[in-house]
Amino acid sequence: MLFSTLFCVCLITANVLETKQIALGPFNMTGGLLVFPVSYIINDVVAEVWGYGRTRLLIWLGFSMNFFFVLFGGLADIIPGASWWDGDEHFHAIFGLAPRITAASFLAFLAGSFINAYIMSKMKLSSGGRKFGLRAIVSTIFGESVDSIIFFPLALGGVIPWEQMPSLIITQVLLKTLYEIIILPFTIRVVRFTKLFEGADVYDKGMDYNIFKVLKQI
């Protein structure tokens, strides 16, 4: 429950922060970079401890809660503001872009998250459960790459110059992977504690990886 709650909060927060472009030195990125990598770390932890089946359920839960948030945010944006309220422009700046950003975010999130979970599951089987750090980094590289390649052209094409797109995508993947590497010692400790606390360490032998079979093999 704790991981699921944190996972959903990270996704919703990232969806809002993606509307801001920020610069850190020579790097241009979106505000979502501050929190979105945490969702991949949670994905890794859940896949490692409880397996692909529970991770699949977690991913669809995050998708549903994010959709719920954006749906009502968009509805509030459409409804006219009170005559005495002067925040319409600022509110719209956040939620006015939501439909396009959310559509891109949803598609990129599903593709990237399921690829991340799939690679974690398969590598755990092939390695006999060893080298969690390597598996976490490799799965993040693939998952974040797919996520960024789908998200940025769909969400921000025409909003930012197209010639900036490749560098933005590469920067996002590199920084998110670096984020994972820096926090990896903490992630490893969380995995060890969770396995011990829950008494669980699932190997996905015979797993059906169909992403739509949400309630199967959980």
PDB file of N, CA, C and O in Angstrom, residues 27 33 140-141 144-145 148 167-181:
ATOM      1  N   PHE A  27      22.098  22.171 -19.085  1.00  0.00           N
ATOM      2  CA  PHE A  27      21.082  21.165 -19.360  1.00  0.00           C
ATOM      3  C   PHE A  27      19.683  21.775 -19.317  1.00  0.00           C
ATOM      4  O   PHE A  27      19.323  22.478 -18.375  1.00  0.00           O
ATOM      5  N   LEU A  33      11.405  15.885 -14.113  1.00  0.00           N
ATOM      6  CA  LEU A  33      12.621  15.116 -13.820  1.00  0.00           C
ATOM      7  C   LEU A  33      12.897  15.053 -12.323  1.00  0.00           C
ATOM      8  O   LEU A  33      13.533  14.119 -11.842  1.00  0.00           O
ATOM      9  N   THR A 140      16.201   0.553 -16.181  1.00  0.00           N
ATOM     10  CA  THR A 140      15.915   1.985 -16.197  1.00  0.00           C
ATOM     11  C   THR A 140      16.339   2.616 -17.516  1.00  0.00           C
ATOM     12  O   THR A 140      15.607   3.434 -18.084  1.00  0.00           O
ATOM     13  N   ILE A 141      17.504   2.248 -18.010  1.00  0.00           N
ATOM     14  CA  ILE A 141      17.978   2.803 -19.284  1.00  0.00           C
ATOM     15  C   ILE A 141      16.988   2.506 -20.394  1.00  0.00           C
ATOM     16  O   ILE A 141      16.602   3.405 -21.165  1.00  0.00           O
ATOM     17  N   GLU A 144      13.378   4.255 -19.463  1.00  0.00           N
ATOM     18  CA  GLU A 144      13.410   5.707 -19.580  1.00  0.00           C
ATOM     19  C   GLU A 144      13.633   6.139 -21.027  1.00  0.00           C
ATOM     20  O   GLU A 144      13.106   7.176 -21.456  1.00  0.00           O
ATOM     21  N   SER A 145      14.403   5.388 -21.775  1.00  0.00           N
ATOM     22  CA  SER A 145      14.632   5.721 -23.186  1.00  0.00           C
ATOM     23  C   SER A 145      13.335   5.648 -23.977  1.00  0.00           C
ATOM     24  O   SER A 145      12.994   6.577 -24.725  1.00  0.00           O
ATOM     25  N   SER A 148      10.962   8.541 -22.866  1.00  0.00           N
ATOM     26  CA  SER A 148      11.340   9.868 -23.371  1.00  0.00           C
ATOM     27  C   SER A 148      11.144   9.989 -24.877  1.00  0.00           C
ATOM     28  O   SER A 148      10.712  11.036 -25.366  1.00  0.00           O
ATOM     29  N   SER A 167      18.544  16.520 -28.033  1.00  0.00           N
ATOM     30  CA  SER A 167      19.367  16.786 -26.850  1.00  0.00           C
ATOM     31  C   SER A 167      18.535  16.715 -25.576  1.00  0.00           C
ATOM     32  O   SER A 167      19.021  16.258 -24.536  1.00  0.00           O
ATOM     33  N   LEU A 168      17.265  17.157 -25.659  1.00  0.00           N
ATOM     34  CA  LEU A 168      16.384  17.090 -24.496  1.00  0.00           C
ATOM     35  C   LEU A 168      16.120  15.641 -24.109  1.00  0.00           C
ATOM     36  O   LEU A 168      16.162  15.280 -22.923  1.00  0.00           O
ATOM     37  N   ILE A 169      15.860  14.784 -25.101  1.00  0.00           N
ATOM     38  CA  ILE A 169      15.595  13.371 -24.843  1.00  0.00           C
ATOM     39  C   ILE A 169      16.820  12.691 -24.233  1.00  0.00           C
ATOM     40  O   ILE A 169      16.729  11.985 -23.226  1.00  0.00           O
ATOM     41  N   ILE A 170      17.979  12.909 -24.855  1.00  0.00           N
ATOM     42  CA  ILE A 170      19.211  12.285 -24.370  1.00  0.00           C
ATOM     43  C   ILE A 170      19.539  12.768 -22.959  1.00  0.00           C
ATOM     44  O   ILE A 170      19.918  11.977 -22.083  1.00  0.00           O
ATOM     45  N   THR A 171      19.376  14.063 -22.737  1.00  0.00           N
ATOM     46  CA  THR A 171      19.653  14.627 -21.414  1.00  0.00           C
ATOM     47  C   THR A 171      18.748  14.014 -20.358  1.00  0.00           C
ATOM     48  O   THR A 171      19.205  13.662 -19.257  1.00  0.00           O
ATOM     49  N   GLN A 172      17.458  13.884 -20.686  1.00  0.00           N
ATOM     50  CA  GLN A 172      16.511  13.309 -19.741  1.00  0.00           C
ATOM     51  C   GLN A 172      16.891  11.876 -19.376  1.00  0.00           C
ATOM     52  O   GLN A 172      16.884  11.496 -18.205  1.00  0.00           O
ATOM     53  N   VAL A 173      17.226  11.075 -20.389  1.00  0.00           N
ATOM     54  CA  VAL A 173      17.578   9.674 -20.134  1.00  0.00           C
ATOM     55  C   VAL A 173      18.845   9.588 -19.285  1.00  0.00           C
ATOM     56  O   VAL A 173      18.905   8.811 -18.313  1.00  0.00           O
ATOM     57  N   LEU A 174      19.860  10.378 -19.630  1.00  0.00           N
ATOM     58  CA  LEU A 174      21.117  10.344 -18.887  1.00  0.00           C
ATOM     59  C   LEU A 174      20.925  10.791 -17.439  1.00  0.00           C
ATOM     60  O   LEU A 174      21.434  10.154 -16.509  1.00  0.00           O
ATOM     61  N   LEU A 175      20.176  11.872 -17.247  1.00  0.00           N
ATOM     62  CA  LEU A 175      19.990  12.384 -15.898  1.00  0.00           C
ATOM     63  C   LEU A 175      19.135  11.451 -15.048  1.00  0.00           C
ATOM     64  O   LEU A 175      19.388  11.269 -13.855  1.00  0.00           O
ATOM     65  N   LYS A 176      18.104  10.862 -15.657  1.00  0.00           N
ATOM     66  CA  LYS A 176      17.252   9.933 -14.913  1.00  0.00           C
ATOM     67  C   LYS A 176      18.031   8.673 -14.535  1.00  0.00           C
ATOM     68  O   LYS A 176      17.844   8.121 -13.445  1.00  0.00           O
ATOM     69  N   THR A 177      18.895   8.222 -15.445  1.00  0.00           N
ATOM     70  CA  THR A 177      19.726   7.057 -15.139  1.00  0.00           C
ATOM     71  C   THR A 177      20.739   7.398 -14.049  1.00  0.00           C
ATOM     72  O   THR A 177      20.982   6.591 -13.134  1.00  0.00           O
ATOM     73  N   LEU A 178      21.324   8.586 -14.128  1.00  0.00           N
ATOM     74  CA  LEU A 178      22.258   9.032 -13.096  1.00  0.00           C
ATOM     75  C   LEU A 178      21.543   9.126 -11.749  1.00  0.00           C
ATOM     76  O   LEU A 178      22.105   8.753 -10.707  1.00  0.00           O
ATOM     77  N   TYR A 179      20.316   9.608 -11.766  1.00  0.00           N
ATOM     78  CA  TYR A 179      19.469   9.679 -10.574  1.00  0.00           C
ATOM     79  C   TYR A 179      19.356   8.295  -9.945  1.00  0.00           C
ATOM     80  O   TYR A 179      19.528   8.123  -8.738  1.00  0.00           O
ATOM     81  N   GLU A 180      19.080   7.285 -10.780  1.00  0.00           N
ATOM     82  CA  GLU A 180      18.945   5.909 -10.310  1.00  0.00           C
ATOM     83  C   GLU A 180      20.253   5.401  -9.713  1.00  0.00           C
ATOM     84  O   GLU A 180      20.250   4.735  -8.677  1.00  0.00           O
ATOM     85  N   ILE A 181      21.366   5.712 -10.368  1.00  0.00           N
ATOM     86  CA  ILE A 181      22.665   5.241  -9.884  1.00  0.00           C
ATOM     87  C   ILE A 181      23.008   5.864  -8.530  1.00  0.00           C
ATOM     88  O   ILE A 181      23.479   5.179  -7.614  1.00  0.00           O
TER      89      ILE A 181
END
